[in-house]
Structures are given as structure tokens and as C-alpha cells.
């Protein structure tokens, strides 16, 4: 069996930098022959995790680390910021009916990550947040 | 690699067709909302969102579509998505957008559904 | 003045992975408003350095580290492998007249890097090779 | 992002036009050399390399063009590059390829130069 392949990046905060992580993921996935449908879902996981890490972390000169570990069966995405952290349990579940009449339309990232992943672990404290996402590829 | 966001608009009868290309990010979502607003103010209430040339979206960009749906709901309007990539369709579905908007596999089918 | 921005990657050995580094460089350069012509030349520097690091390093499970540091004036590209190293002084200068009648048409990477960069430093020993490339962007 | 390498060929009179797209890497260079060889064996000795759709090359890919030039030299053939991106032109120039091959800003100009 092909062993794990691994790609690590430390990203600067510039517009659309999450697309660089996606490009790396795409090359790995194509090399491993992963179905397009799984790759598309992994895009969502990466995009939402990286955007959150930059946007909510409250670092003055933010960097975000991302690591992909992939084999034929599984993709593990690890995203880390060095920001202020948060309590995932305290985040309200978004609901389209309420959003329609609310001024706050956002708040979908965590829900998308939870639904599209096979496992999601959030570790967060005042030193920052680490998100580990498992996505089955079969 | 996904290209920069761009938006093309076309009017067919009383239907507004907005066609995205590239990454639907925050800026992209804002553009969609403000172009829609312009046409909505002129009385358009039937909209086709053609997303054939977009493969990647983020939830901030898509949240602007909730604004579009809200405004259309206020005057019996209708939004139909066309040409959705599977992962975008799944994103919209998880967000519950298909409770308030339809989807078709092509712009022609979307136009037929509105006719 | 805009401070330095920095992007780091640890790349796996898969086909065309150098294009992921180029994608990162492109996003940084576009954000900083760097002229297309300079970006194109930087592509060559990245491509040649990454290919060499994978191809000649002789590691059994090779990884290559690359770091970009960019401001309005300058790009610094740092590429590191953990391979067997080489003696840059012992590398023969390629010459098109000789290559035409030779069976060995290759051997252009270092010359391209030297010519397109403003400064190039190679440190190499039996623990691997580090290449530091400076490219002026004005 | 640069696309995968692809090669299209076209024959105009006794001129072979090869048009690349995407990243000219090792595989790409090999494809160019072997398609050229096929036509060369049939007697083609005038070649236009249209590189309009390639923005990134590497030195391994390009070294296969030295092979093409060598074979063309052997029977008074001629190679003209067309539509080179500035950094590719610089790469070929550093390698000294323009001592043995010409360049033009378009395929039409290259064909005119061969006529
Ligand atoms: N990496 C993070 N650091 C700090 N807070 C976070 C992080 N990720 C998410 N959060 C918190 O969780 C909330 C919900 O995030 P999310 O569901 O992605 O929606 P949105 O980003 O649109 O607010 C955010 O508003 C933020 O308060
Ligand atoms: N990172 C490296 N590790 C070990 N050897 C290297 C490295 N980079 C270059 N070399 C040596 O220098 C030679 C010349 O490299 P280069 O000019 O890029 O041409 P090519 O890669 O086509 O041989 C290589 O053949 C190799 O022996």
C-alpha cells in the first residue's frame, strides 16, 4: 500500500490564501486517485477551517498552520491558530428560518465542517485553537 | 486552481440570470447581493443563479444568498440555482437553502421552471 | 510600509508539487502588487530549486521545505532538503554547443537559478542542501 | 494555477505546428520529443512551437527541445518558437536556444518566416 503523504503549510493572512491549501490538497488527491466528490467536500472543510482561524483568532500578525495527511482511505486535516480561542459548546446552531429574518446571516462554518467530516475535534484555549478533521475517502 | 470571482448578468424577459465564475468568497457574495439589489429595485423578482463556473465557495459568500432569498420572499419572488457542483449543492443543502430556493441542472431548465 | 509576508511549506514528493509552491508565491505577489515579469522569473527559481531538492537529494522518503519571505522590494526563497548534498563548485557549466552533440541534454537548473536571481547561496553537506535565493522585485 | 501539460499538433503544408498548453515538465518535454520524432521520420523539417498556453516550464522539459534542435540541424531543418511568455523566453535565451532556433510573436509570423 502507498504510505501516507503529508503536506504542511504555514499561511500568511492575505486574501484567498485558503486556495493555496486547496491547491496542495488537490495535487495530493489527484496523485492518490481520490474521487472528485470527496475532494470537493474536503475543499469545504479546508476553506471554513482556515477562514475561521484567521478571522476569529484575534492575532495582531496572524499565521495559520495547516497539515494534510492522506492515504487511500483517509484524509486528516489539522488547522492551528495562535489566537484567543473560543468555547465550541457555546456556539449557537444556525437555523435557516431564523437567519432569514435576522441581521446576522453568517455562522455556518462549524456546522458545515461537522456535517461534511467524519470526525471533528476542536481543542481551544487562550493560546489558540487546533482543529483536527477526519474525512473518509472511500 | 480556482480563479478570481467574477459575475455576469443577463436579463431574459422578466428573469434575472446571474452567472458566477471563480471562488465565491466574501467579496463575491457582496457583489451578488448588490447586483441583485439593483435589479430587485427595478422590479425583478425571478432569479436564476448559474454557478457552472464556480467550484469553490465559502460560507461567508453563500450567506449573502440568504439575504437575496429574504428579499425575494418579501414579494413572492423565486430563486433557482443552476449547474451546481456536487460540493456546492451539499453546502447549500446543509444550510437549508433548498427549503426556500429550487435547483435545476441547467439554466434552460431553470428558465422553463420559471415560465 | 507593508511588513514582510511569509509562507512556509513542507512538500511531499508527488508529481508537479512545485506548482503548489508557485501558487502560494503568486497569491503573495498579487497581494503585494509585484510586476508579472518578476513573478515569472521567480517561478523559474522555485521550480528548479524544488525539482533539484527532490531529484538529487537521494532521500528514501524525501520531503522538501520551502519558505518565501516577501516585501515590496525583495523576495527571499529558501529551499531545504535532507539529502546527500553536493559540491556546487564541481558542477560543470552547461554549454548549448556541447549539449547539442551530447547524450546528456540536462544540467541547466543551477545556471538558470544563478542568472535569474540577484543572489544565490548554496550550503550543502552530507546532511542535505539549503539554497537561499534573493530576487529583487523592483 | 498552471494546468496539466497537453500537446496539439497541426500540419500546414510542410510545416509542423506543435502547440503546448500547461506546465512543460519532464513528461511534457518527452511528449514533444516523441511527437516531433514521429513527424520527423515522415520528413518534416520545419517546425513551429506555439507556447501561448504555457506559462511555466522547467529545465528538464525544455532540455528535450535541444534534442529536437539537434535532429533538425542534421537535415537543414528549422525551429521557430511563437507566443513565448517573457519568463519562458528568458529561460530559452539563458540556455542559448536562440543560437539555433528563432522566435516570433505569433504563429502567423512564424509561418511567414518559414515561407
Ligand atoms: N479558530 C477560531 N478561533 C476563535 N473563535 C472561533 C474560531 N472558529 C470559530 N470560532 C467562533 O465560533 C463562531 C462560529 O463560527 P462559524 O460557525 O465558522 O461561523 P462564522 O465564522 O460565520 O461566525 C465564530 O463566530 C467564532 O466566535
Ligand atoms: N539539492 C541537491 N542535492 C544534491 N545534488 C544537487 C542538488 N541540486 C543540484 N545538485 C547537483 O547539481 C547538478 C546540476 O544541477 P542542475 O544544474 O539543476 O541540473 P540537473 O538537475 O538537470 O542535473 C545535479 O545533476 C546534481 O548532481
XYZ file of C-alpha atoms and ligand atoms in Angstrom:
560
model
C 0.000 0.000 0.000
C 1.094 3.540 -0.744
C 2.226 5.120 2.536
C 0.778 8.334 3.947
C 1.697 11.525 2.163
C 1.944 14.723 4.130
C 1.856 18.403 3.225
C 2.379 21.181 5.754
C 1.921 24.904 5.302
C 2.197 27.996 7.438
C -0.022 30.566 5.763
C 0.156 34.360 5.942
C -3.009 36.422 6.206
C -3.617 37.523 2.658
C -6.838 37.378 0.626
C -7.930 33.910 -0.535
C -4.791 32.207 0.836
C -7.017 29.195 1.624
C -6.944 28.455 -2.115
C -3.234 27.636 -1.829
C -4.048 24.965 0.738
C -6.764 23.690 -1.591
C -4.317 23.519 -4.484
C -1.987 21.387 -2.365
C -4.846 19.146 -1.329
C -5.940 18.760 -4.971
C -2.478 17.637 -6.099
C -2.284 15.081 -3.304
C -5.769 13.802 -4.007
C -5.183 13.500 -7.745
C -1.955 11.627 -7.092
C -3.826 9.219 -4.812
C -6.773 8.849 -7.177
C -9.368 10.160 -4.709
C -12.908 10.611 -6.155
C -13.820 14.186 -7.157
C -16.834 14.205 -4.864
C -14.687 13.597 -1.764
C -12.201 16.236 -2.869
C -14.995 18.781 -3.251
C -16.195 18.115 0.293
C -12.653 18.368 1.615
C -12.425 21.813 -0.025
C -15.249 22.999 2.185
C -13.535 21.639 5.308
C -10.275 23.395 4.475
C -11.846 26.675 3.462
C -14.013 27.032 6.555
C -11.281 25.993 8.994
C -8.679 28.362 7.541
C -11.059 31.311 7.317
C -12.114 30.870 10.942
C -8.523 30.575 12.094
C -7.648 33.907 10.515
C -10.858 35.737 11.205
C -11.654 34.888 14.783
C -8.280 34.281 16.263
C -7.641 37.951 17.053
C -3.905 37.762 16.499
C -2.223 41.015 15.557
C 0.067 39.350 13.000
C -1.785 36.128 12.372
C -0.388 32.972 10.855
C -2.265 29.730 10.438
C -0.721 26.285 10.228
C -2.343 23.582 8.200
C -1.291 19.974 7.723
C -2.717 17.344 5.421
C -2.052 13.662 5.937
C -3.557 11.435 3.270
C -3.688 7.808 2.296
C -6.127 5.905 0.084
C -8.635 5.597 2.923
C -8.432 8.775 4.931
C -7.588 12.448 4.968
C -6.601 14.135 8.207
C -6.660 17.930 8.186
C -5.076 19.733 11.096
C -5.507 23.506 11.406
C -3.936 25.594 14.133
C -4.075 29.267 15.036
C -2.404 31.141 17.873
C -5.402 33.309 18.708
C -7.679 33.877 21.652
C -9.589 30.615 21.444
C -13.309 30.009 21.958
C -15.766 27.631 23.562
C -17.292 25.474 20.803
C -20.072 24.379 23.162
C -21.253 27.967 23.460
C -21.676 28.476 19.702
C -25.329 28.636 18.666
C -26.515 26.180 15.985
C -27.504 28.150 12.878
C -31.056 27.760 11.555
C -32.128 28.986 8.134
C -35.593 30.041 9.305
C -34.120 32.318 11.949
C -31.338 33.586 9.686
C -33.896 34.749 7.113
C -35.331 37.375 9.409
C -32.118 38.122 11.270
C -29.494 40.748 10.548
C -26.799 38.123 11.153
C -26.762 35.763 8.180
C -23.418 34.156 8.961
C -22.408 31.417 11.415
C -22.357 28.345 9.129
C -18.701 27.319 9.162
C -18.690 24.928 12.122
C -21.945 23.308 11.038
C -20.578 22.681 7.533
C -17.361 21.237 8.972
C -19.275 18.954 11.326
C -21.646 17.698 8.663
C -19.113 17.122 5.900
C -16.446 15.484 8.050
C -16.429 12.029 9.568
C -14.858 13.251 12.773
C -14.038 16.703 14.114
C -12.069 17.572 17.209
C -11.713 21.135 18.473
C -9.151 21.955 21.151
C -9.169 25.588 22.155
C -7.722 27.674 24.955
C -6.318 31.154 25.383
C -3.219 30.136 23.434
C -5.231 29.345 20.329
C -7.302 26.740 18.577
C -6.453 23.396 16.979
C -8.956 21.663 14.777
C -8.453 18.075 13.679
C -10.758 16.897 10.915
C -11.031 13.319 9.681
C -12.537 12.672 6.291
C -13.024 9.148 4.950
C -12.143 8.957 1.288
C -13.829 5.684 0.353
C -6.794 26.400 -9.200
C -9.961 28.319 -8.648
C -9.972 31.700 -10.432
C -10.877 35.113 -9.029
C -14.573 35.728 -8.563
C -16.489 37.360 -11.405
C -20.190 37.915 -12.036
C -22.071 38.228 -15.314
C -25.710 39.247 -15.518
C -28.253 38.728 -18.246
C -31.936 39.558 -18.452
C -34.384 37.210 -20.228
C -37.872 38.638 -20.181
C -38.594 39.264 -16.519
C -35.917 36.841 -15.278
C -32.535 37.963 -13.979
C -29.746 35.455 -14.653
C -26.597 35.906 -12.578
C -23.665 33.706 -13.591
C -20.735 33.400 -11.200
C -17.242 32.272 -12.038
C -14.380 31.556 -9.654
C -14.256 31.490 -5.869
C -17.449 32.726 -4.185
C -15.803 34.393 -1.177
C -16.925 37.329 0.991
C -16.374 39.864 -1.815
C -18.105 37.587 -4.302
C -21.147 37.228 -2.053
C -21.302 41.008 -1.616
C -21.196 41.525 -5.370
C -24.046 39.070 -5.864
C -26.137 40.810 -3.190
C -25.544 44.289 -4.551
C -26.142 43.403 -8.215
C -29.308 41.597 -7.152
C -30.417 44.633 -5.139
C -30.007 46.860 -8.181
C -32.307 44.676 -10.298
C -34.683 43.975 -7.442
C -35.200 47.712 -7.043
C -36.220 47.791 -10.725
C -38.849 45.136 -10.028
C -37.105 41.839 -10.857
C -38.321 39.051 -8.599
C -37.380 35.899 -10.532
C -33.729 34.969 -10.429
C -31.516 32.196 -11.807
C -28.099 31.756 -10.135
C -25.891 29.925 -12.629
C -22.854 28.581 -10.739
C -21.384 26.448 -13.505
C -18.011 28.209 -13.440
C -17.588 28.112 -9.651
C -16.081 25.085 -7.974
C -15.270 26.554 -4.553
C -17.433 28.678 -2.235
C -17.201 29.682 1.382
C -19.961 30.084 3.929
C -19.485 33.842 4.168
C -20.027 34.246 0.426
C -23.059 31.961 0.471
C -24.610 33.752 3.455
C -25.265 36.727 1.157
C -27.626 34.469 -0.789
C -29.784 34.231 2.320
C -30.195 37.995 2.024
C -31.241 37.565 -1.607
C -33.773 34.887 -0.637
C -35.145 37.053 2.180
C -35.801 39.956 -0.177
C -37.375 37.704 -2.802
C -39.641 36.127 -0.187
C -40.971 39.577 0.699
C -42.617 39.940 -2.714
C -43.340 36.391 -3.829
C -40.167 36.112 -5.846
C -38.303 32.975 -6.746
C -34.662 31.896 -6.862
C -33.420 28.863 -8.790
C -29.840 27.611 -8.677
C -28.411 26.006 -11.818
C -25.336 23.925 -12.615
C -24.241 23.316 -9.036
C -21.048 21.354 -8.423
C -21.791 18.462 -6.017
C -19.907 20.007 -3.067
C -21.647 23.359 -3.554
C -25.011 21.637 -3.736
C -24.181 19.848 -0.499
C -23.148 23.143 1.132
C -26.419 24.838 0.186
C -28.352 21.782 1.292
C -26.712 21.679 4.741
C -27.515 25.380 5.129
C -31.154 24.628 4.319
C -31.312 26.935 1.298
C -33.330 24.436 -0.738
C -36.223 24.974 1.669
C -36.507 28.404 0.079
C -34.908 28.068 -3.334
C -35.002 25.450 -6.101
C -32.233 23.884 -8.142
C -32.044 22.704 -11.731
C -29.319 21.011 -13.726
C -29.160 23.771 -16.363
C -30.111 27.393 -16.957
C -32.618 26.308 -19.619
C -34.382 24.027 -17.162
C -34.382 26.798 -14.570
C -35.951 29.184 -17.087
C -38.523 26.549 -18.026
C -39.384 26.078 -14.354
C -39.969 29.820 -14.026
C -42.068 30.095 -17.203
C 5.349 50.228 4.679
C 3.704 46.837 4.443
C 5.753 44.401 6.555
C 7.213 41.167 5.236
C 4.792 38.372 4.486
C 5.926 34.819 4.887
C 4.713 31.475 3.570
C 6.257 28.142 4.555
C 5.605 24.706 3.118
C 6.875 21.212 3.636
C 6.215 19.401 0.381
C 5.782 15.671 -0.236
C 7.317 14.054 -3.286
C 4.424 13.869 -5.714
C 4.314 14.901 -9.380
C 4.309 18.649 -10.075
C 4.153 19.557 -6.373
C 6.338 22.591 -7.231
C 3.187 24.138 -8.728
C 1.689 24.362 -5.225
C 4.656 26.471 -4.134
C 4.179 28.591 -7.256
C 0.503 29.088 -6.444
C 1.452 30.367 -2.991
C 4.059 32.682 -4.461
C 1.539 34.009 -6.993
C -1.012 34.897 -4.295
C 1.633 36.702 -2.252
C 2.936 38.548 -5.285
C -0.505 39.608 -6.443
C -1.319 40.859 -2.950
C 1.893 42.906 -2.944
C 1.385 44.195 -6.494
C 4.614 42.701 -7.866
C 5.086 43.067 -11.682
C 4.208 39.963 -13.745
C 7.661 39.825 -15.264
C 9.329 39.416 -11.856
C 6.784 36.793 -10.830
C 7.525 34.792 -13.977
C 11.229 34.791 -13.210
C 10.569 33.775 -9.623
C 8.599 30.794 -10.972
C 11.750 29.518 -12.627
C 13.746 29.904 -9.407
C 11.171 27.966 -7.388
C 10.653 25.242 -9.945
C 14.333 24.483 -10.448
C 15.194 24.577 -6.750
C 12.337 22.279 -5.729
C 12.947 19.785 -8.536
C 16.634 19.535 -7.648
C 15.881 19.103 -3.983
C 13.649 16.115 -4.705
C 15.597 14.599 -7.558
C 19.178 14.727 -6.386
C 18.839 14.550 -2.662
C 18.710 10.752 -2.574
C 16.400 10.543 0.415
C 14.341 7.401 0.678
C 11.210 9.281 1.799
C 12.028 12.789 0.685
C 10.437 15.984 1.890
C 11.447 19.447 0.828
C 10.958 22.618 2.830
C 10.391 25.908 1.096
C 9.937 29.357 2.595
C 9.022 32.600 0.894
C 9.623 35.944 2.543
C 8.392 38.891 0.517
C 8.092 42.629 0.771
C 7.671 45.287 -1.924
C 11.383 45.284 -2.694
C 12.580 41.737 -2.302
C 11.707 38.074 -2.382
C 13.770 35.584 -0.422
C 13.284 31.929 -1.338
C 14.739 29.318 0.950
C 14.716 25.668 -0.121
C 15.993 22.835 2.022
C 16.349 19.102 1.504
C 17.708 16.427 3.809
C 19.623 14.558 1.145
C 23.198 13.633 0.437
C 24.414 17.087 -0.567
C 26.803 18.062 -3.385
C 29.701 20.321 -4.210
C 28.377 23.203 -6.314
C 31.927 24.102 -7.355
C 32.304 20.724 -9.037
C 29.230 21.135 -11.247
C 30.155 21.696 -14.883
C 28.749 24.826 -16.580
C 26.329 23.759 -19.311
C 27.025 24.910 -22.875
C 24.467 24.625 -25.665
C 27.081 23.814 -28.332
C 28.307 20.820 -26.363
C 24.809 19.727 -25.319
C 23.745 19.522 -28.971
C 26.079 16.652 -29.713
C 25.965 15.090 -26.253
C 23.673 12.390 -24.927
C 23.197 14.426 -21.747
C 20.957 17.378 -22.591
C 20.148 18.301 -18.998
C 22.095 20.265 -16.374
C 20.519 23.747 -16.698
C 18.867 24.257 -13.313
C 21.715 25.879 -11.393
C 22.628 28.127 -14.314
C 19.023 29.344 -14.635
C 18.844 29.996 -10.893
C 22.115 31.902 -10.919
C 21.194 34.020 -13.905
C 17.628 34.876 -12.886
C 18.374 35.616 -9.240
C 20.123 38.614 -7.742
C 21.912 36.490 -5.198
C 22.206 32.754 -4.644
C 23.755 30.945 -1.721
C 24.189 27.177 -1.621
C 25.092 25.434 1.619
C 25.473 21.715 1.257
C 26.887 18.884 3.319
C 26.093 15.253 3.946
C 23.013 16.274 5.946
C 21.466 17.978 2.942
C 21.332 21.171 0.937
C 19.971 24.644 1.673
C 19.579 27.141 -1.100
C 18.869 30.792 -0.368
C 17.808 32.857 -3.351
C 17.364 36.613 -3.352
C 15.296 38.222 -6.071
C 14.852 41.976 -6.304
C 11.294 42.867 -7.213
C 11.741 46.480 -8.332
C -2.700 27.743 -11.456
C -0.884 26.154 -14.335
C -2.843 23.297 -15.931
C -1.625 19.794 -16.827
C 0.531 19.583 -19.912
C -1.163 18.907 -23.242
C 0.066 18.993 -26.828
C -1.838 19.677 -30.046
C -0.314 19.205 -33.469
C -1.327 20.648 -36.800
C 0.233 20.381 -40.241
C 0.236 23.348 -42.634
C 1.837 22.443 -45.925
C 5.244 21.114 -44.973
C 5.293 22.822 -41.573
C 4.569 21.001 -38.313
C 2.934 23.209 -35.677
C 3.072 21.888 -32.112
C 1.019 23.864 -29.574
C 1.642 23.237 -25.893
C -0.659 24.060 -23.030
C 0.047 23.836 -19.313
C 3.215 23.035 -17.433
C 6.093 21.870 -19.661
C 7.637 19.378 -17.236
C 9.648 16.201 -17.830
C 6.650 14.316 -19.251
C 5.693 17.291 -21.380
C 9.165 17.531 -22.858
C 9.142 13.815 -23.619
C 5.796 14.128 -25.396
C 7.117 16.988 -27.523
C 10.229 14.982 -28.459
C 8.312 11.857 -29.367
C 5.584 13.604 -31.382
C 8.310 15.531 -33.189
C 10.195 12.309 -33.886
C 7.094 10.773 -35.460
C 6.715 13.659 -37.918
C 10.445 13.999 -38.474
C 10.557 10.367 -39.568
C 7.906 11.263 -42.162
C 10.160 14.021 -43.481
C 9.005 17.150 -41.649
C 11.905 19.511 -41.030
C 10.213 22.834 -40.408
C 8.589 23.248 -37.010
C 6.679 25.947 -35.139
C 6.451 25.545 -31.330
C 3.460 27.582 -30.194
C 3.755 28.066 -26.410
C 0.929 30.559 -25.939
C -0.935 28.413 -23.421
C 2.109 27.562 -21.291
C 3.190 29.919 -18.538
C 5.514 27.622 -16.587
C 8.285 25.338 -17.842
C 11.167 23.529 -16.185
C 14.657 22.928 -17.455
C 14.120 19.175 -17.787
C 11.145 19.693 -20.080
C 12.993 22.274 -22.135
C 16.096 20.087 -22.486
C 14.056 17.831 -24.794
C 13.870 20.747 -27.199
C 17.654 20.559 -27.554
C 17.115 17.055 -28.890
C 14.576 18.417 -31.382
C 17.024 21.114 -32.490
C 19.837 18.584 -32.845
C 17.766 16.385 -35.151
C 16.585 19.363 -37.207
C 20.172 20.586 -37.594
C 21.138 17.249 -39.088
C 18.994 17.872 -42.147
C 18.865 21.642 -42.512
C 15.592 21.928 -40.670
C 14.291 24.938 -38.792
C 12.511 25.528 -35.465
C 10.646 28.725 -34.625
C 9.114 29.447 -31.215
C 5.928 31.505 -31.101
C 3.997 33.300 -28.367
C 6.592 32.938 -25.616
C 5.774 34.270 -22.165
C 8.575 36.614 -21.021
C 9.970 34.222 -18.392
C 9.990 31.308 -20.860
C 11.727 33.456 -23.442
C 14.320 34.350 -20.822
C 14.774 30.680 -19.915
C 15.371 29.677 -23.546
C 17.683 32.633 -24.004
C 19.836 31.724 -20.974
C 20.075 28.185 -22.301
C 21.303 29.563 -25.637
C 18.481 28.052 -27.686
C 18.090 31.174 -29.794
C 21.513 30.489 -31.277
C 19.838 27.570 -33.031
C 16.149 28.456 -33.181
C 14.199 31.612 -33.972
C 11.264 33.222 -32.195
C 8.262 35.160 -33.436
C 5.410 36.875 -31.647
C 2.705 34.787 -33.349
C 2.194 31.554 -35.261
C 1.310 33.536 -38.388
C 4.594 35.421 -38.235
C 6.449 32.146 -37.670
C 4.755 30.614 -40.717
C 5.586 33.701 -42.772
C 9.224 33.443 -41.697
C 9.308 29.832 -42.877
C 7.603 30.596 -46.215
N -10.435 29.470 15.241
C -11.324 30.149 15.994
N -10.893 30.996 16.965
C -11.775 31.674 17.737
N -13.119 31.601 17.571
C -13.617 30.783 16.629
C -12.755 30.030 15.789
N -13.532 29.293 14.950
C -14.808 29.611 15.250
N -14.886 30.492 16.262
C -16.107 31.050 16.896
O -17.209 30.270 16.507
C -18.197 31.078 15.856
C -18.912 30.278 14.775
O -18.028 30.034 13.694
P -18.618 29.599 12.299
O -19.646 28.576 12.508
O -17.491 29.225 11.419
O -19.363 30.886 11.714
P -18.801 32.349 11.382
O -17.324 32.216 11.164
O -19.527 32.773 10.176
O -19.145 33.207 12.570
C -17.442 32.271 15.350
O -18.259 33.395 15.176
C -16.401 32.463 16.440
O -16.920 33.180 17.514
N 19.667 19.697 -3.907
C 20.661 18.985 -4.468
N 21.169 17.898 -3.847
C 22.176 17.170 -4.396
N 22.717 17.460 -5.590
C 22.255 18.533 -6.278
C 21.219 19.347 -5.755
N 20.989 20.325 -6.655
C 21.828 20.137 -7.674
N 22.610 19.051 -7.450
C 23.683 18.531 -8.348
O 23.993 19.537 -9.298
C 23.820 19.031 -10.617
C 23.346 20.136 -11.543
O 22.026 20.501 -11.227
P 21.179 21.316 -12.293
O 22.015 22.415 -12.846
O 19.910 21.741 -11.645
O 20.894 20.307 -13.480
P 20.129 18.889 -13.488
O 19.214 18.881 -12.292
O 19.384 18.869 -14.776
O 21.213 17.862 -13.421
C 22.869 17.878 -10.474
O 22.989 16.950 -11.503
C 23.235 17.312 -9.119
O 24.358 16.460 -9.233
